[in-house]
Amino acid sequence: MIIPLSSLKIGMNGIIIRLEFEESIKERFIAMGIIPGKKITYVHESPFGDPMVFKIEDNKIMIRKNEAEKIFVDVTEEILSLEESTPGVYKIFLIKGGLFFRKELENLNIVNGSIINVINNHFGKVSLKVNNKTITFGKGRSKKILVKKLNK
Amino acid sequence: MKNKKIILILIGSLSLLMAFLNIKYDSFIFISYITVSLIAFIGLWEDIKNIWYHKSAHIIVGGIVSLLIGAYELLKYLFGWLAVYTSEGNIPEFKIFIYLFSLLMLIILIQEINYLKKTGENK
Amino acid sequence: MTFEIAIIGNPNVGKTSIFNIITGSRQYIANWPGVTVEKKVGSFKYKGHHFKLVDLPGIYTLSAQSDDEKVARDYLINESPDAVVVVADSLNLERSMYLLMQILEMNLPAVLAINSIDEAQSKGKIINPSFISKTLNIPVVLTSAKKLIGIDILLESIHKVAEKKSIPVRNFIYTESINSFIEHFSNKLEEYDFLKSYDKRWLALYYLEFGSKNFHYPETLIEDINSQFDINKLKSEFMNWKFSFISSIIKSSVIEKGRSWAMRDILDHVMTHKVLGLLIYVVALYFVFSLTFNIASPLSDLIDIGFNYLGNFFNGKIPIPWLNSLIVDGIIGGVGGVLIFIPQLFVLFFFMGFLEESGYLPRAAFLVDKLVRKFGLSGRSFMSIILGFGCSVPAIMSTKTIANKKERMALILSIPFASCSARLPVYIILISAFFDKNAATILLFVYISSILLVLLSAKILQIFFIKGEEVPFTIELPRFRMPTFRNLALYSWNRGKHFLEKAGGIILIATIFIWLLSYFPNNNDISHSYAAYIGKFFEPITLHLGWNWQTNISLIFGAVAKEVVASSYMTILNVGQEGITYALQDILTQRSALALIFFVLAYIPCFATLSVIRQETNSWKWLFFELFYTLTIAYLIANFVYLIGGIFL
Ligand SMILES: Nc1nc2c(ncn2[C@@H]2O[C@H](COP(=O)(O)OP(=O)(O)OP(=O)(O)O)[C@@H](O)[C@H]2O)c(=O)[nH]1
Ligand SMILES: [Mg+2]
């Protein structure tokens, strides 16, 4: 699947496919090492989620979100936050919150790797089904849960 | 080390305690202990699954900052004596617990680095 | 005859380090991209020949964006060196090859130096230079500027290439359509006499890569070419050819084995953490200020005792009273009054050296980029602000790498608000006298305020005075490196030497001047001296802040160099560091001292800074603006702080 670099989650990687800039800017990014065909990993997030630091081989480059939106990568698996999900079946990839949040989810039978079924997503307020129970998360919480789409 | 969770909790709460013991003594030391405990607790709290050395990293950096505190305290003590002679300063206090804490962290640091060298060989 | 050799390469790969080793000079080295911003020339002898070595700013590509990159590009296009040393980073070889290819296309006589080989080795990466050498038909040398590996072989290769007059033919096997493009283009070029001296194939490829922006191709030629070829399609074909060519070379000459992580990744994970990163930076800064008061102060008392002894030794030995006073009160009191701060300054320089050499600086840029964008700046500007804590002059020079014109102008005019090391002595005497309890905390507060001041000033300037457009900003984060003690010592010594030179030069002159003004016309009756008259003249606008004539005259002379504020206090109050505390407490209150600290923070940049502002903005107008601007802001802030101070103190 091809997505912009800015949609990567921390720790994820992809293969650079194309850069959609005007020629001179594009050439500069390429000279800095953003070369199509290379593997790129999102390694550091900043306090506001922008800019982002990516790693290509042994080289770390800071890119602002504006520019990252115009660089496209191919990812084998797309990981998104629950907040961005559309109805469908997902697997829990990572829970970003603290210990208490994780404990709480554990009690609901939601741990890394469990399968959930998103029923609807109303501007970030997500209802989902786990083990035949229906749960609803607010925007703040669904942001902290990363999921992987399962193909059905 | 295997039980990183326990180590992190230990570092976090111990440094928090040290922070409050030294709140009146030196504000730099106070802030540094708070930082160490934050480093430890954040290492515990946030679990970035994709990075295998996440917890170790927090232990190591927490250790380095603790060593810095120890070095600072030692220098402060030694130069405090110099000040006694040059400008009639007060006789410096010898804070045994600060040194003990740094020593403990040094041991943890060395253990952790050895562990990393062994297990991380092929990662 | 002399051979001219140029060093070129990506930023931060170690060009200047190699330059320093070969020529034995001590140019500025640090672990962040964009340290060298000007052409630097040195010379060396090898096998009886004279060589001129030119160090250039780092570039990623020949299409230059900022002023420093243009220096390097223009050099390559307009000069014809006898050899070009292309320095590459062994851990980022593929990226460096991109620039190397552009240089080979220009048909320059190149030598490839693959540097930092020590770091590649410790990571288990093996590079086989002979394959690259055979494929590209150039000498390839593995070097390490840190461990001094391969320098002799590099010199040998340079010598060989420079002596050989002809450039070896490099027939890259381009695709069919690119070849026919080059063919056609070169044939067309025959029609234009003034392009005779350029390499024709290069002009063709350069047009393909960068269009006609940076080189004046004749219009008729461009029209013809554009009608015959689909340039965009050809261009991407050429790029693709290049990528696959480069990666095929890399694949056959680099073997990677062993682990894919290093300790620096582990440190980076926490140091670049979104919350902890900045916290650790503030703790480090706090560490330095605590050291300043707890460790450097006793040392400077020791130096002070020395100067006191010296003063007492001379006092009374000289029969002529005015000469006696000049030497004892003026020179020993004044210059000594600045020299006693050597320990504090070295602590600061050592720390700055650590920041620059470890690679932390660009990480700070990353962490605050979004925040400082609100002030019309970028993370890159933040790096220059932190450099300003050392000295404003190199900080202003470092703005050359900022491609955004508007941002750069605003920053040049605002950097003097970043609290440079010359102001430290003034803060120290005032803080020790009035805020002894929380000395380090107050100092930290002053420095953080100074960052805020720079940011606000940059914003204000961009709203009212400077206009321009945005340029995308990216920066490379260099690898974390443990600074070697040698590099740190060198760094501190370079900065410290500058301070000593100042103490023996401009500060000495200013001190003598102040002494003259305070001794005459009434032979040592200071309160009826010229100094007092001048200081009193300004009292109407300063008395409400609690500053009397002694403060005023010190401030006036401080415009030359900020340390002079401290030294003139010592001359005028006629005391050493021991007594200055009580003397200051007599003439200032806590509130007015705090106002004074902030005034000194903001007012008129020193002469050296003004002249670099003039040079970088290229206008007298901005220089006079800066004088007026900083003075106004400083006065406003002093009043503001005095007002606020009234509430808390
Ligand atoms: N380990 C190691 N470090 C090196 C080597 N060469 C240079 N460095 C370090 O790399 C950093 C950059 O070195 P510089 O010589 O300033 O690099 P430069 O290419 O001149 O950089 P710019 O002027 O910014 O383009 C410094 O911190 C050096 O200490 C090397 O061979 N090995
Ligand atoms: Mg350089």
Short mmCIF file of C-alpha atoms in Angstrom, two decimals, chain C residues 59 74 118 192 280 285 443 560 574:
data_model
loop_
_atom_site.label_atom_id
_atom_site.label_comp_id
_atom_site.label_asym_id
_atom_site.label_seq_id
_atom_site.Cartn_x
_atom_site.Cartn_y
_atom_site.Cartn_z
CA ILE C 59 27.06 20.71 -0.28
CA ASP C 74 30.74 28.77 -7.82
CA ASP C 118 37.10 3.98 12.00
CA TYR C 192 28.51 29.60 -29.47
CA ILE C 280 18.09 17.11 29.58
CA LEU C 285 22.75 24.22 31.05
CA LEU C 443 21.71 32.84 35.71
CA VAL C 560 33.22 48.45 23.27
CA ASN C 574 38.79 51.06 43.10
#
